[in-house]
Amino acid sequence: SQQGEEDPQALSIQEGENATMNCSYKTSINNLQWYRQNSGRGLVHLILIRSNEREKHSGRLRVTLDTSKKSSSLLITASRAADTASYFCATFSGGYNKLIFGAGTRLAVHP
Amino acid sequence: DAGVIQSPRHEVTEMGQEVTLRCKPISGHNSLFWYRQTMMRGLELLIYFNNNVPIDDSGMPEDRFSAKMPNASFSTLKIQPSEPRDSAVYFCASSLAQEGTQYFGPGTRLLVL
């Protein structure tokens, strides 16, 4: 089974609203990363959060990590139509020794 | 830097033909990854290299798939013979270290008829 699983699978919101996506995983991790993929393009790295960190910010993005619950969330504030994309979480753990991606959340932001 | 470069961007071939996908990682990156993405299976790691050495090829579907990295600036993924179920988008990515941020190429969209 997948190490990382995103929730929800799809999210539809209006411009200006906040979007929250969640990621759960099963084993201990070294770090957790969030990526964005626009349709027909390669993945683009957004944020990396290490296991000893609880929160990181980058512009309109906020990522939290709760290692006790084995979960992370990605918050996009004041969303824009250009944020429409698929968002993936990926976990790196010593056990797997490689980055494992979840199935992604498809975000649609309507003007 | 131009980022990760992949070629070709699109490939249409007939079943049974050999397909070779190419990747040039970002200069200075030590790790290189090949992924396959389909609607049904999502993003799958096929193989990755550290310092040109294959580390984990457990994701390679079968013997029809092979990958090489003859030097730090070039890698190939070969499918021989190709089958319709190999149709997918194949991504190459590179990173400074295997646990770090990965930089993806634009992908090769493969269609096997």
Tab-separated table of C-alpha atoms in Angstrom:
chain	number	residue	atom	x	y	z
A	1	SER	CA	0.000	0.000	0.000
A	2	GLN	CA	1.038	3.586	-0.538
A	3	GLN	CA	3.166	5.333	2.039
A	4	GLY	CA	1.471	8.670	1.450
A	5	GLU	CA	-2.212	9.214	0.734
A	6	GLU	CA	-3.818	12.578	0.039
A	7	ASP	CA	-7.255	13.683	1.055
A	8	PRO	CA	-9.472	14.794	-0.564
A	9	GLN	CA	-8.948	13.289	-3.997
A	10	ALA	CA	-10.500	16.375	-5.581
A	11	LEU	CA	-11.283	19.874	-4.336
A	12	SER	CA	-13.214	22.636	-6.070
A	13	ILE	CA	-13.218	26.175	-4.668
A	14	GLN	CA	-13.700	29.805	-5.698
A	15	GLU	CA	-10.886	32.285	-6.164
A	16	GLY	CA	-9.982	33.963	-2.902
A	17	GLU	CA	-10.915	30.972	-0.758
A	18	ASN	CA	-8.372	28.880	1.117
A	19	ALA	CA	-7.592	25.330	0.035
A	20	THR	CA	-6.497	22.654	2.474
A	21	MET	CA	-5.123	19.301	1.421
A	22	ASN	CA	-4.105	16.530	3.776
A	23	CYS	CA	-1.594	13.740	3.570
A	24	SER	CA	-1.326	10.672	5.779
A	25	TYR	CA	1.484	8.163	5.863
A	26	LYS	CA	2.280	4.901	7.587
A	27	THR	CA	5.922	4.693	8.679
A	28	SER	CA	8.407	7.047	10.300
A	29	ILE	CA	9.835	9.573	7.890
A	30	ASN	CA	12.953	11.702	7.444
A	31	ASN	CA	11.099	14.377	5.517
A	32	LEU	CA	7.856	15.074	3.696
A	33	GLN	CA	7.621	17.069	0.495
A	34	TRP	CA	4.784	18.692	-1.437
A	35	TYR	CA	4.788	18.996	-5.218
A	36	ARG	CA	2.460	20.608	-7.751
A	37	GLN	CA	1.736	19.329	-11.233
A	38	ASN	CA	-0.011	21.396	-13.852
A	39	SER	CA	-1.792	19.461	-16.560
A	40	GLY	CA	0.661	17.974	-19.034
A	41	ARG	CA	3.722	19.169	-17.119
A	42	GLY	CA	6.345	17.758	-14.802
A	43	LEU	CA	6.073	18.019	-11.028
A	44	VAL	CA	7.353	21.148	-9.334
A	45	HIS	CA	8.653	21.109	-5.782
A	46	LEU	CA	6.828	23.384	-3.337
A	47	ILE	CA	8.051	22.717	0.203
A	48	LEU	CA	10.166	20.201	2.109
A	49	ILE	CA	9.516	19.774	5.835
A	50	ARG	CA	11.789	17.682	8.001
A	51	SER	CA	10.573	15.294	10.673
A	52	ASN	CA	11.746	17.613	13.460
A	53	GLU	CA	9.827	20.584	12.044
A	54	ARG	CA	6.177	21.310	12.701
A	55	GLU	CA	5.351	24.124	10.297
A	56	LYS	CA	6.833	25.882	7.267
A	57	HIS	CA	5.702	28.778	5.145
A	58	SER	CA	6.425	29.810	1.604
A	59	GLY	CA	4.472	32.752	0.258
A	60	ARG	CA	0.787	31.752	0.295
A	61	LEU	CA	1.652	28.166	1.243
A	62	ARG	CA	1.664	26.772	4.756
A	63	VAL	CA	2.641	23.202	5.524
A	64	THR	CA	2.198	21.512	8.862
A	65	LEU	CA	3.538	18.166	10.006
A	66	ASP	CA	2.250	16.088	12.896
A	67	THR	CA	4.516	13.077	13.291
A	68	SER	CA	2.440	11.687	16.162
A	69	LYS	CA	-0.545	11.431	13.817
A	70	LYS	CA	1.599	10.680	10.784
A	71	SER	CA	-0.070	13.422	8.827
A	72	SER	CA	0.645	16.671	7.038
A	73	SER	CA	-1.468	19.417	5.579
A	74	LEU	CA	-0.906	21.936	2.805
A	75	LEU	CA	-2.819	25.200	3.037
A	76	ILE	CA	-3.020	27.556	0.092
A	77	THR	CA	-4.387	30.928	1.170
A	78	ALA	CA	-6.259	33.367	-1.070
A	79	SER	CA	-6.311	30.899	-3.942
A	80	ARG	CA	-6.051	31.978	-7.568
A	81	ALA	CA	-7.174	30.328	-10.791
A	82	ALA	CA	-3.493	29.697	-11.519
A	83	ASP	CA	-3.343	27.406	-8.471
A	84	THR	CA	-5.454	24.894	-10.379
A	85	ALA	CA	-3.292	21.762	-10.485
A	86	SER	CA	-2.711	18.399	-8.853
A	87	TYR	CA	-0.857	18.438	-5.550
A	88	PHE	CA	1.184	15.494	-4.340
A	89	CYS	CA	2.774	14.709	-1.033
A	90	ALA	CA	5.865	12.538	-0.972
A	91	THR	CA	7.601	10.980	1.981
A	92	PHE	CA	11.192	9.926	2.426
A	93	SER	CA	11.955	7.336	5.068
A	94	GLY	CA	15.059	5.370	5.872
A	95	GLY	CA	13.065	2.170	5.657
A	96	TYR	CA	12.140	2.652	2.020
A	97	ASN	CA	15.240	4.775	1.255
A	98	LYS	CA	13.414	6.536	-1.557
A	99	LEU	CA	10.790	9.217	-2.059
A	100	ILE	CA	7.293	7.748	-2.316
A	101	PHE	CA	4.484	9.794	-3.825
A	102	GLY	CA	0.813	9.688	-2.992
A	103	ALA	CA	-1.996	9.672	-5.539
A	104	GLY	CA	-2.487	13.432	-5.372
A	105	THR	CA	-5.307	15.923	-4.832
A	106	ARG	CA	-6.814	17.620	-7.893
A	107	LEU	CA	-7.523	21.256	-7.044
A	108	ALA	CA	-9.778	23.384	-9.231
A	109	VAL	CA	-9.979	27.108	-8.472
A	110	HIS	CA	-12.814	28.851	-10.279
A	111	PRO	CA	-12.662	32.564	-11.178
B	1	ASP	CA	20.657	26.048	-15.608
B	2	ALA	CA	18.191	24.699	-18.162
B	3	GLY	CA	16.726	22.216	-15.713
B	4	VAL	CA	16.239	18.534	-16.413
B	5	ILE	CA	16.071	17.881	-20.133
B	6	GLN	CA	14.188	14.960	-21.613
B	7	SER	CA	13.887	13.776	-25.188
B	8	PRO	CA	11.849	13.080	-27.103
B	9	ARG	CA	8.847	14.960	-25.697
B	10	HIS	CA	6.428	12.745	-27.600
B	11	GLU	CA	6.888	9.286	-29.032
B	12	VAL	CA	4.425	7.221	-31.014
B	13	THR	CA	5.522	3.739	-31.941
B	14	GLU	CA	4.135	0.372	-32.854
B	15	MET	CA	4.011	-2.615	-30.601
B	16	GLY	CA	7.242	-4.586	-30.709
B	17	GLN	CA	9.468	-1.646	-31.526
B	18	GLU	CA	12.348	-0.504	-29.336
B	19	VAL	CA	11.889	2.801	-27.538
B	20	THR	CA	14.714	4.834	-26.011
B	21	LEU	CA	14.022	7.762	-23.713
B	22	ARG	CA	16.792	10.173	-22.812
B	23	CYS	CA	17.494	12.393	-19.845
B	24	LYS	CA	20.060	15.030	-18.988
B	25	PRO	CA	20.004	15.839	-15.260
B	26	ILE	CA	20.855	19.164	-13.704
B	27	SER	CA	24.598	19.615	-13.535
B	28	GLY	CA	25.996	18.722	-10.113
B	29	HIS	CA	23.070	16.561	-9.076
B	30	ASN	CA	24.113	13.144	-7.784
B	31	SER	CA	20.791	11.305	-7.936
B	32	LEU	CA	18.658	10.551	-10.975
B	33	PHE	CA	15.191	9.027	-11.002
B	34	TRP	CA	12.938	7.560	-13.683
B	35	TYR	CA	9.172	7.626	-13.078
B	36	ARG	CA	6.148	6.492	-15.018
B	37	GLN	CA	2.752	8.173	-14.651
B	38	THR	CA	-0.609	6.786	-15.741
B	39	MET	CA	-4.157	7.554	-14.738
B	40	MET	CA	-4.630	4.054	-13.380
B	41	ARG	CA	-1.408	3.649	-11.400
B	42	GLY	CA	-0.403	7.214	-10.653
B	43	LEU	CA	3.287	8.101	-10.344
B	44	GLU	CA	5.558	5.073	-10.053
B	45	LEU	CA	9.290	5.094	-9.395
B	46	LEU	CA	10.959	2.764	-11.876
B	47	ILE	CA	14.630	3.080	-10.964
B	48	TYR	CA	17.057	5.507	-9.421
B	49	PHE	CA	20.794	6.081	-9.593
B	50	ASN	CA	23.225	7.587	-7.122
B	51	ASN	CA	26.539	8.746	-8.605
B	52	ASN	CA	25.691	6.881	-11.832
B	53	VAL	CA	25.140	3.578	-10.008
B	54	PRO	CA	21.682	1.940	-10.043
B	55	ILE	CA	20.501	1.697	-6.449
B	56	ASP	CA	16.931	0.450	-6.639
B	57	ASP	CA	15.341	-1.009	-9.760
B	58	SER	CA	12.515	-2.778	-7.967
B	59	GLY	CA	9.988	-0.632	-9.807
B	60	MET	CA	11.069	-1.731	-13.272
B	61	PRO	CA	8.052	-3.638	-14.606
B	62	GLU	CA	9.874	-6.475	-16.290
B	63	ASP	CA	12.925	-7.431	-18.299
B	64	ARG	CA	11.701	-5.446	-21.275
B	65	PHE	CA	12.740	-2.308	-19.391
B	66	SER	CA	16.357	-1.337	-18.878
B	67	ALA	CA	18.092	1.850	-17.751
B	68	LYS	CA	21.646	3.056	-17.940
B	69	MET	CA	23.607	6.029	-16.712
B	70	PRO	CA	26.988	5.949	-18.478
B	71	ASN	CA	28.027	9.299	-17.004
B	72	ALA	CA	26.829	12.031	-14.670
B	73	SER	CA	25.111	13.992	-17.423
B	74	PHE	CA	23.152	11.367	-19.308
B	75	SER	CA	20.738	8.525	-18.715
B	76	THR	CA	18.556	6.346	-20.919
B	77	LEU	CA	15.476	4.266	-20.321
B	78	LYS	CA	14.907	1.599	-22.941
B	79	ILE	CA	11.845	-0.525	-23.617
B	80	GLN	CA	12.357	-3.500	-25.913
B	81	PRO	CA	9.978	-4.733	-27.173
B	82	SER	CA	7.345	-2.124	-26.414
B	83	GLU	CA	3.718	-3.038	-25.682
B	84	PRO	CA	0.523	-0.943	-25.654
B	85	ARG	CA	0.370	-1.145	-21.842
B	86	ASP	CA	3.653	0.781	-21.720
B	87	SER	CA	1.819	3.876	-22.920
B	88	ALA	CA	2.340	6.526	-20.254
B	89	VAL	CA	4.215	9.701	-19.446
B	90	TYR	CA	7.780	8.979	-18.379
B	91	PHE	CA	9.500	11.507	-16.163
B	92	CYS	CA	13.127	11.902	-15.290
B	93	ALA	CA	14.085	13.797	-12.140
B	94	SER	CA	17.346	14.680	-10.467
B	95	SER	CA	18.397	15.852	-7.025
B	96	LEU	CA	21.496	16.708	-5.029
B	97	ALA	CA	20.774	13.780	-2.707
B	98	GLN	CA	18.278	10.952	-2.821
B	99	GLU	CA	16.310	12.326	0.133
B	100	GLY	CA	16.220	15.895	-1.116
B	101	THR	CA	14.151	18.017	-3.432
B	102	GLN	CA	13.647	16.452	-6.833
B	103	TYR	CA	13.602	18.480	-10.030
B	104	PHE	CA	11.457	16.972	-12.738
B	105	GLY	CA	11.840	17.161	-16.470
B	106	PRO	CA	8.881	17.907	-18.755
B	107	GLY	CA	8.297	14.220	-19.433
B	108	THR	CA	8.078	12.020	-22.507
B	109	ARG	CA	4.569	11.110	-23.566
B	110	LEU	CA	4.765	7.586	-25.026
B	111	LEU	CA	2.016	5.971	-27.054
B	112	VAL	CA	2.466	2.389	-28.169
B	113	LEU	CA	-0.037	1.324	-30.817
